[in-house]
JSON list of C-alpha atoms in Angstrom, two decimals:
[
{"chain": "A", "resi": 1, "resn": "ARG", "atom": "CA", "xyz": [0.09, -0.05, 0.00]},
{"chain": "A", "resi": 2, "resn": "ARG", "atom": "CA", "xyz": [1.39, 3.48, -1.00]},
{"chain": "A", "resi": 3, "resn": "PHE", "atom": "CA", "xyz": [1.90, 5.97, 1.87]},
{"chain": "A", "resi": 4, "resn": "LYS", "atom": "CA", "xyz": [0.02, 9.12, 0.91]},
{"chain": "A", "resi": 5, "resn": "ALA", "atom": "CA", "xyz": [1.43, 12.13, 3.12]},
{"chain": "A", "resi": 6, "resn": "GLN", "atom": "CA", "xyz": [-1.14, 14.29, 1.67]},
{"chain": "A", "resi": 7, "resn": "ASN", "atom": "CA", "xyz": [-3.88, 12.34, 3.40]},
{"chain": "A", "resi": 8, "resn": "ILE", "atom": "CA", "xyz": [-2.23, 12.65, 6.78]},
{"chain": "A", "resi": 9, "resn": "GLN", "atom": "CA", "xyz": [-2.42, 15.63, 9.09]},
{"chain": "A", "resi": 10, "resn": "ASP", "atom": "CA", "xyz": [0.34, 17.02, 11.35]},
{"chain": "A", "resi": 11, "resn": "THR", "atom": "CA", "xyz": [1.41, 14.25, 13.74]},
{"chain": "A", "resi": 12, "resn": "VAL", "atom": "CA", "xyz": [2.76, 14.18, 17.32]},
{"chain": "A", "resi": 13, "resn": "VAL", "atom": "CA", "xyz": [4.90, 11.18, 17.33]},
{"chain": "A", "resi": 14, "resn": "PHE", "atom": "CA", "xyz": [5.57, 9.03, 20.47]},
{"chain": "A", "resi": 15, "resn": "PHE", "atom": "CA", "xyz": [8.86, 7.34, 20.99]},
{"chain": "A", "resi": 16, "resn": "GLY", "atom": "CA", "xyz": [9.40, 4.70, 23.75]},
{"chain": "A", "resi": 17, "resn": "SER", "atom": "CA", "xyz": [9.99, 1.32, 25.22]},
{"chain": "A", "resi": 18, "resn": "ALA", "atom": "CA", "xyz": [8.21, -1.73, 23.50]},
{"chain": "A", "resi": 19, "resn": "ARG", "atom": "CA", "xyz": [8.81, -3.56, 26.66]},
{"chain": "A", "resi": 20, "resn": "ILE", "atom": "CA", "xyz": [6.92, -1.69, 29.08]},
{"chain": "A", "resi": 21, "resn": "HIS", "atom": "CA", "xyz": [3.55, -3.06, 29.72]},
{"chain": "A", "resi": 22, "resn": "SER", "atom": "CA", "xyz": [0.14, -1.66, 31.02]},
{"chain": "A", "resi": 23, "resn": "PRO", "atom": "CA", "xyz": [-0.37, -1.24, 34.66]},
{"chain": "A", "resi": 24, "resn": "GLU", "atom": "CA", "xyz": [-3.00, -4.19, 34.54]},
{"chain": "A", "resi": 25, "resn": "GLN", "atom": "CA", "xyz": [-0.52, -6.93, 32.55]},
{"chain": "A", "resi": 26, "resn": "ALA", "atom": "CA", "xyz": [2.36, -5.88, 34.80]},
{"chain": "A", "resi": 27, "resn": "ARG", "atom": "CA", "xyz": [0.19, -6.51, 37.97]},
{"chain": "A", "resi": 28, "resn": "GLU", "atom": "CA", "xyz": [-1.25, -9.81, 36.52]},
{"chain": "A", "resi": 29, "resn": "ALA", "atom": "CA", "xyz": [2.25, -10.94, 35.79]},
{"chain": "A", "resi": 30, "resn": "LEU", "atom": "CA", "xyz": [3.36, -10.17, 39.35]},
{"chain": "A", "resi": 31, "resn": "GLU", "atom": "CA", "xyz": [0.23, -12.07, 40.87]},
{"chain": "A", "resi": 32, "resn": "ARG", "atom": "CA", "xyz": [1.14, -15.06, 38.82]},
{"chain": "A", "resi": 33, "resn": "LEU", "atom": "CA", "xyz": [4.77, -15.10, 39.82]},
{"chain": "A", "resi": 34, "resn": "GLU", "atom": "CA", "xyz": [4.04, -14.55, 43.26]},
{"chain": "A", "resi": 35, "resn": "ARG", "atom": "CA", "xyz": [1.53, -17.53, 43.47]},
{"chain": "A", "resi": 36, "resn": "ARG", "atom": "CA", "xyz": [4.05, -19.59, 41.66]},
{"chain": "A", "resi": 37, "resn": "PHE", "atom": "CA", "xyz": [6.92, -18.68, 43.92]},
{"chain": "A", "resi": 38, "resn": "ASN", "atom": "CA", "xyz": [5.17, -18.22, 47.11]},
{"chain": "A", "resi": 39, "resn": "PRO", "atom": "CA", "xyz": [7.41, -15.41, 48.55]},
{"chain": "A", "resi": 40, "resn": "GLY", "atom": "CA", "xyz": [5.90, -15.81, 52.10]},
{"chain": "A", "resi": 41, "resn": "THR", "atom": "CA", "xyz": [8.33, -18.97, 52.66]},
{"chain": "A", "resi": 42, "resn": "GLY", "atom": "CA", "xyz": [11.37, -16.84, 53.25]},
{"chain": "A", "resi": 43, "resn": "GLY", "atom": "CA", "xyz": [14.74, -17.67, 51.48]},
{"chain": "A", "resi": 44, "resn": "ALA", "atom": "CA", "xyz": [16.47, -15.72, 48.91]},
{"chain": "A", "resi": 45, "resn": "PRO", "atom": "CA", "xyz": [14.93, -13.05, 46.96]},
{"chain": "A", "resi": 46, "resn": "ASN", "atom": "CA", "xyz": [13.91, -14.30, 43.42]},
{"chain": "A", "resi": 47, "resn": "PRO", "atom": "CA", "xyz": [15.00, -12.70, 40.44]},
{"chain": "A", "resi": 48, "resn": "HIS", "atom": "CA", "xyz": [11.91, -13.27, 38.50]},
{"chain": "A", "resi": 49, "resn": "LEU", "atom": "CA", "xyz": [9.81, -11.57, 41.35]},
{"chain": "A", "resi": 50, "resn": "GLU", "atom": "CA", "xyz": [12.31, -8.67, 41.55]},
{"chain": "A", "resi": 51, "resn": "ARG", "atom": "CA", "xyz": [11.96, -7.82, 37.72]},
{"chain": "A", "resi": 52, "resn": "SER", "atom": "CA", "xyz": [8.24, -8.34, 37.69]},
{"chain": "A", "resi": 53, "resn": "ARG", "atom": "CA", "xyz": [8.15, -5.60, 40.82]},
{"chain": "A", "resi": 54, "resn": "LYS", "atom": "CA", "xyz": [10.03, -3.54, 38.38]},
{"chain": "A", "resi": 55, "resn": "ALA", "atom": "CA", "xyz": [7.78, -3.97, 35.70]},
{"chain": "A", "resi": 56, "resn": "VAL", "atom": "CA", "xyz": [4.86, -2.89, 37.77]},
{"chain": "A", "resi": 57, "resn": "GLU", "atom": "CA", "xyz": [6.80, 0.32, 38.63]},
{"chain": "A", "resi": 58, "resn": "TRP", "atom": "CA", "xyz": [7.73, 0.90, 35.19]},
{"chain": "A", "resi": 59, "resn": "SER", "atom": "CA", "xyz": [3.99, 0.46, 34.01]},
{"chain": "A", "resi": 60, "resn": "GLN", "atom": "CA", "xyz": [3.41, 3.86, 35.16]},
{"chain": "A", "resi": 61, "resn": "TYR", "atom": "CA", "xyz": [5.11, 5.09, 31.95]},
{"chain": "A", "resi": 62, "resn": "TYR", "atom": "CA", "xyz": [2.47, 3.34, 29.85]},
{"chain": "A", "resi": 63, "resn": "GLU", "atom": "CA", "xyz": [-0.19, 4.85, 31.58]},
{"chain": "A", "resi": 64, "resn": "ASP", "atom": "CA", "xyz": [1.51, 8.22, 31.50]},
{"chain": "A", "resi": 65, "resn": "ALA", "atom": "CA", "xyz": [1.84, 7.96, 27.70]},
{"chain": "A", "resi": 66, "resn": "ARG", "atom": "CA", "xyz": [-1.90, 6.79, 27.48]},
{"chain": "A", "resi": 67, "resn": "VAL", "atom": "CA", "xyz": [-2.93, 9.85, 29.43]},
{"chain": "A", "resi": 68, "resn": "LEU", "atom": "CA", "xyz": [-0.90, 12.31, 27.49]},
{"chain": "A", "resi": 69, "resn": "ALA", "atom": "CA", "xyz": [-2.01, 11.09, 24.24]},
{"chain": "A", "resi": 70, "resn": "ARG", "atom": "CA", "xyz": [-5.64, 11.26, 25.31]},
{"chain": "A", "resi": 71, "resn": "LEU", "atom": "CA", "xyz": [-5.33, 14.55, 26.49]},
{"chain": "A", "resi": 72, "resn": "LEU", "atom": "CA", "xyz": [-3.75, 15.75, 23.31]},
{"chain": "A", "resi": 73, "resn": "THR", "atom": "CA", "xyz": [-6.33, 14.09, 21.07]},
{"chain": "A", "resi": 74, "resn": "GLU", "atom": "CA", "xyz": [-8.96, 15.85, 23.30]},
{"chain": "A", "resi": 75, "resn": "TRP", "atom": "CA", "xyz": [-7.28, 19.36, 22.90]},
{"chain": "A", "resi": 76, "resn": "SER", "atom": "CA", "xyz": [-6.47, 18.65, 19.12]},
{"chain": "A", "resi": 77, "resn": "THR", "atom": "CA", "xyz": [-10.17, 17.69, 18.37]},
{"chain": "A", "resi": 78, "resn": "SER", "atom": "CA", "xyz": [-11.42, 20.85, 20.06]},
{"chain": "A", "resi": 79, "resn": "LEU", "atom": "CA", "xyz": [-9.52, 23.17, 17.60]},
{"chain": "A", "resi": 80, "resn": "ASP", "atom": "CA", "xyz": [-11.83, 25.22, 15.61]},
{"chain": "A", "resi": 81, "resn": "THR", "atom": "CA", "xyz": [-10.03, 24.37, 12.31]},
{"chain": "A", "resi": 82, "resn": "GLN", "atom": "CA", "xyz": [-9.50, 20.90, 10.66]},
{"chain": "A", "resi": 83, "resn": "HIS", "atom": "CA", "xyz": [-6.03, 22.19, 9.21]},
{"chain": "A", "resi": 84, "resn": "HIS", "atom": "CA", "xyz": [-4.50, 22.21, 12.72]},
{"chain": "A", "resi": 85, "resn": "ARG", "atom": "CA", "xyz": [-5.47, 19.03, 14.00]},
{"chain": "A", "resi": 86, "resn": "PHE", "atom": "CA", "xyz": [-2.77, 16.79, 15.38]},
{"chain": "A", "resi": 87, "resn": "VAL", "atom": "CA", "xyz": [-2.65, 12.98, 15.16]},
{"chain": "A", "resi": 88, "resn": "VAL", "atom": "CA", "xyz": [-0.86, 10.77, 17.49]},
{"chain": "A", "resi": 89, "resn": "THR", "atom": "CA", "xyz": [1.91, 8.74, 15.70]},
{"chain": "A", "resi": 90, "resn": "SER", "atom": "CA", "xyz": [3.94, 5.87, 17.12]},
{"chain": "A", "resi": 91, "resn": "GLY", "atom": "CA", "xyz": [6.02, 3.07, 15.87]},
{"chain": "A", "resi": 92, "resn": "GLY", "atom": "CA", "xyz": [2.63, 0.86, 16.06]},
{"chain": "A", "resi": 93, "resn": "GLY", "atom": "CA", "xyz": [3.95, -1.95, 18.35]},
{"chain": "A", "resi": 94, "resn": "PRO", "atom": "CA", "xyz": [3.56, -2.58, 22.09]},
{"chain": "A", "resi": 95, "resn": "GLY", "atom": "CA", "xyz": [4.79, -0.75, 25.03]},
{"chain": "A", "resi": 96, "resn": "ILE", "atom": "CA", "xyz": [4.93, 3.06, 24.96]},
{"chain": "A", "resi": 97, "resn": "MET", "atom": "CA", "xyz": [3.80, 2.87, 21.22]},
{"chain": "A", "resi": 98, "resn": "GLU", "atom": "CA", "xyz": [0.55, 1.16, 22.26]},
{"chain": "A", "resi": 99, "resn": "ALA", "atom": "CA", "xyz": [-0.17, 3.36, 24.93]},
{"chain": "A", "resi": 100, "resn": "ALA", "atom": "CA", "xyz": [0.03, 6.28, 22.82]},
{"chain": "A", "resi": 101, "resn": "ASN", "atom": "CA", "xyz": [-2.19, 5.04, 20.07]},
{"chain": "A", "resi": 102, "resn": "ARG", "atom": "CA", "xyz": [-4.46, 3.69, 22.90]},
{"chain": "A", "resi": 103, "resn": "GLY", "atom": "CA", "xyz": [-4.67, 6.80, 24.82]},
{"chain": "A", "resi": 104, "resn": "ALA", "atom": "CA", "xyz": [-5.70, 8.81, 21.25]},
{"chain": "A", "resi": 105, "resn": "ALA", "atom": "CA", "xyz": [-8.17, 5.94, 20.51]},
{"chain": "A", "resi": 106, "resn": "ASP", "atom": "CA", "xyz": [-9.75, 6.41, 24.04]},
{"chain": "A", "resi": 107, "resn": "ALA", "atom": "CA", "xyz": [-10.43, 10.03, 23.04]},
{"chain": "A", "resi": 108, "resn": "GLY", "atom": "CA", "xyz": [-12.00, 8.93, 20.08]},
{"chain": "A", "resi": 109, "resn": "GLY", "atom": "CA", "xyz": [-9.12, 10.27, 17.71]},
{"chain": "A", "resi": 110, "resn": "LYS", "atom": "CA", "xyz": [-7.27, 8.96, 14.77]},
{"chain": "A", "resi": 111, "resn": "THR", "atom": "CA", "xyz": [-3.83, 7.06, 15.57]},
{"chain": "A", "resi": 112, "resn": "ILE", "atom": "CA", "xyz": [-1.05, 6.15, 13.20]},
{"chain": "A", "resi": 113, "resn": "GLY", "atom": "CA", "xyz": [1.24, 3.18, 13.35]},
{"chain": "A", "resi": 114, "resn": "LEU", "atom": "CA", "xyz": [4.77, 3.38, 11.35]},
{"chain": "A", "resi": 115, "resn": "ASN", "atom": "CA", "xyz": [5.87, -0.32, 11.98]},
{"chain": "A", "resi": 116, "resn": "ILE", "atom": "CA", "xyz": [8.88, -2.07, 10.99]},
{"chain": "A", "resi": 117, "resn": "ARG", "atom": "CA", "xyz": [8.81, -5.52, 9.51]},
{"chain": "A", "resi": 118, "resn": "LEU", "atom": "CA", "xyz": [11.34, -7.85, 11.68]},
{"chain": "A", "resi": 119, "resn": "PRO", "atom": "CA", "xyz": [11.88, -11.42, 12.33]},
{"chain": "A", "resi": 120, "resn": "PHE", "atom": "CA", "xyz": [10.73, -12.55, 15.88]},
{"chain": "A", "resi": 121, "resn": "GLU", "atom": "CA", "xyz": [9.48, -9.13, 16.56]},
{"chain": "A", "resi": 122, "resn": "GLN", "atom": "CA", "xyz": [5.93, -7.80, 17.52]},
{"chain": "A", "resi": 123, "resn": "GLY", "atom": "CA", "xyz": [3.18, -6.81, 15.24]},
{"chain": "A", "resi": 124, "resn": "ALA", "atom": "CA", "xyz": [0.93, -3.95, 15.35]},
{"chain": "A", "resi": 125, "resn": "ASN", "atom": "CA", "xyz": [-1.03, -3.14, 18.25]},
{"chain": "A", "resi": 126, "resn": "PRO", "atom": "CA", "xyz": [-4.82, -3.07, 18.12]},
{"chain": "A", "resi": 127, "resn": "TYR", "atom": "CA", "xyz": [-5.30, 0.56, 18.69]},
{"chain": "A", "resi": 128, "resn": "ILE", "atom": "CA", "xyz": [-4.08, 2.07, 15.38]},
{"chain": "A", "resi": 129, "resn": "THR", "atom": "CA", "xyz": [-6.97, 3.35, 13.34]},
{"chain": "A", "resi": 130, "resn": "GLU", "atom": "CA", "xyz": [-7.78, 1.17, 10.28]},
{"chain": "A", "resi": 131, "resn": "GLY", "atom": "CA", "xyz": [-6.06, 2.02, 7.18]},
{"chain": "A", "resi": 132, "resn": "LEU", "atom": "CA", "xyz": [-3.34, 4.02, 8.88]},
{"chain": "A", "resi": 133, "resn": "HIS", "atom": "CA", "xyz": [-1.07, 1.01, 9.86]},
{"chain": "A", "resi": 134, "resn": "PHE", "atom": "CA", "xyz": [2.07, 1.46, 7.64]},
{"chain": "A", "resi": 135, "resn": "GLU", "atom": "CA", "xyz": [4.75, -1.50, 7.71]},
{"chain": "A", "resi": 136, "resn": "PHE", "atom": "CA", "xyz": [8.27, -0.94, 6.56]},
{"chain": "A", "resi": 137, "resn": "HIS", "atom": "CA", "xyz": [11.04, -2.76, 5.48]},
{"chain": "A", "resi": 138, "resn": "TYR", "atom": "CA", "xyz": [13.85, -0.38, 6.04]},
{"chain": "A", "resi": 139, "resn": "PHE", "atom": "CA", "xyz": [14.63, 1.60, 9.27]},
{"chain": "A", "resi": 140, "resn": "PHE", "atom": "CA", "xyz": [15.61, 4.71, 7.24]},
{"chain": "A", "resi": 141, "resn": "MET", "atom": "CA", "xyz": [12.27, 4.83, 5.49]},
{"chain": "A", "resi": 142, "resn": "ARG", "atom": "CA", "xyz": [10.41, 4.65, 8.54]},
{"chain": "A", "resi": 143, "resn": "LYS", "atom": "CA", "xyz": [12.46, 7.20, 10.25]},
{"chain": "A", "resi": 144, "resn": "PHE", "atom": "CA", "xyz": [12.15, 9.66, 7.20]},
{"chain": "A", "resi": 145, "resn": "TRP", "atom": "CA", "xyz": [8.31, 9.50, 7.80]},
{"chain": "A", "resi": 146, "resn": "PHE", "atom": "CA", "xyz": [8.61, 9.99, 11.62]},
{"chain": "A", "resi": 147, "resn": "ALA", "atom": "CA", "xyz": [10.50, 13.09, 10.88]},
{"chain": "A", "resi": 148, "resn": "TYR", "atom": "CA", "xyz": [8.59, 14.25, 7.67]},
{"chain": "A", "resi": 149, "resn": "LEU", "atom": "CA", "xyz": [5.18, 14.16, 9.41]},
{"chain": "A", "resi": 150, "resn": "ALA", "atom": "CA", "xyz": [6.00, 15.27, 12.83]},
{"chain": "A", "resi": 151, "resn": "LYS", "atom": "CA", "xyz": [5.13, 18.76, 14.29]},
{"chain": "A", "resi": 152, "resn": "ALA", "atom": "CA", "xyz": [6.28, 17.45, 17.70]},
{"chain": "A", "resi": 153, "resn": "LEU", "atom": "CA", "xyz": [7.99, 14.45, 19.49]},
{"chain": "A", "resi": 154, "resn": "VAL", "atom": "CA", "xyz": [7.20, 12.98, 22.74]},
{"chain": "A", "resi": 155, "resn": "ILE", "atom": "CA", "xyz": [10.08, 10.67, 23.97]},
{"chain": "A", "resi": 156, "resn": "PHE", "atom": "CA", "xyz": [9.49, 8.21, 26.81]},
{"chain": "A", "resi": 157, "resn": "THR", "atom": "CA", "xyz": [11.93, 5.84, 28.25]},
{"chain": "A", "resi": 158, "resn": "GLY", "atom": "CA", "xyz": [13.16, 3.25, 26.06]},
{"chain": "A", "resi": 159, "resn": "GLY", "atom": "CA", "xyz": [16.23, 1.24, 24.73]},
{"chain": "A", "resi": 160, "resn": "PHE", "atom": "CA", "xyz": [18.52, 1.40, 21.86]},
{"chain": "A", "resi": 161, "resn": "GLY", "atom": "CA", "xyz": [15.80, 1.88, 19.22]},
{"chain": "A", "resi": 162, "resn": "THR", "atom": "CA", "xyz": [14.14, 4.91, 21.25]},
{"chain": "A", "resi": 163, "resn": "LEU", "atom": "CA", "xyz": [17.64, 6.44, 21.47]},
{"chain": "A", "resi": 164, "resn": "ASP", "atom": "CA", "xyz": [18.42, 5.72, 17.83]},
{"chain": "A", "resi": 165, "resn": "GLU", "atom": "CA", "xyz": [15.15, 7.48, 16.76]},
{"chain": "A", "resi": 166, "resn": "MET", "atom": "CA", "xyz": [15.74, 10.31, 19.02]},
{"chain": "A", "resi": 167, "resn": "PHE", "atom": "CA", "xyz": [19.17, 11.00, 17.89]},
{"chain": "A", "resi": 168, "resn": "GLU", "atom": "CA", "xyz": [18.31, 10.75, 14.40]},
{"chain": "A", "resi": 169, "resn": "ILE", "atom": "CA", "xyz": [15.78, 13.58, 14.93]},
{"chain": "A", "resi": 170, "resn": "LEU", "atom": "CA", "xyz": [18.25, 15.74, 17.00]},
{"chain": "A", "resi": 171, "resn": "THR", "atom": "CA", "xyz": [20.76, 15.19, 14.42]},
{"chain": "A", "resi": 172, "resn": "LEU", "atom": "CA", "xyz": [18.52, 16.32, 11.70]},
{"chain": "A", "resi": 173, "resn": "MET", "atom": "CA", "xyz": [17.39, 19.46, 13.80]},
{"chain": "A", "resi": 174, "resn": "GLN", "atom": "CA", "xyz": [21.06, 20.38, 14.55]},
{"chain": "A", "resi": 175, "resn": "THR", "atom": "CA", "xyz": [22.31, 20.24, 10.76]},
{"chain": "A", "resi": 176, "resn": "GLU", "atom": "CA", "xyz": [19.26, 22.15, 9.76]},
{"chain": "A", "resi": 177, "resn": "LYS", "atom": "CA", "xyz": [17.82, 19.18, 7.37]},
{"chain": "A", "resi": 178, "resn": "LEU", "atom": "CA", "xyz": [14.45, 19.47, 8.73]},
{"chain": "A", "resi": 179, "resn": "ALA", "atom": "CA", "xyz": [12.14, 22.11, 7.40]},
{"chain": "A", "resi": 180, "resn": "LYS", "atom": "CA", "xyz": [10.10, 22.27, 10.33]}
]
């Protein structure tokens, strides 16, 4: 499918970790592990439980991204003109990307997912507006469309992919290769 930029309004791009779960998923996983390992018996701390407790803490970032995307979408749809409507865009995967798309969908807005085809990786999250999920074969093309469409960037905690995307945009800004 061809990517038609003229049909896409200005976007706010969310970058962040694919490995941060929703608070519900994180708590559910912790409860399963606590039942399995029964921490009331004493003994050495279990590294699985410790990681799962950390995942519950980090799930706050998921919720923050969801709320921010919802508030942004509510504000955007309240604007008097259609020419200044901002659409939440993400990499289209799980984690922070899902949270951003989910928050915009919660507010009844459109969401865009610019996914990358990778072996053994996630698919698109279910909160992307139908017809606005685009799958890329090459990182450079995906990053080009992030930069081309974005009016603003929101960067949450993440790993090497998040840092790569952030520094690519910052480099383009510093070298004045972005027109906006």
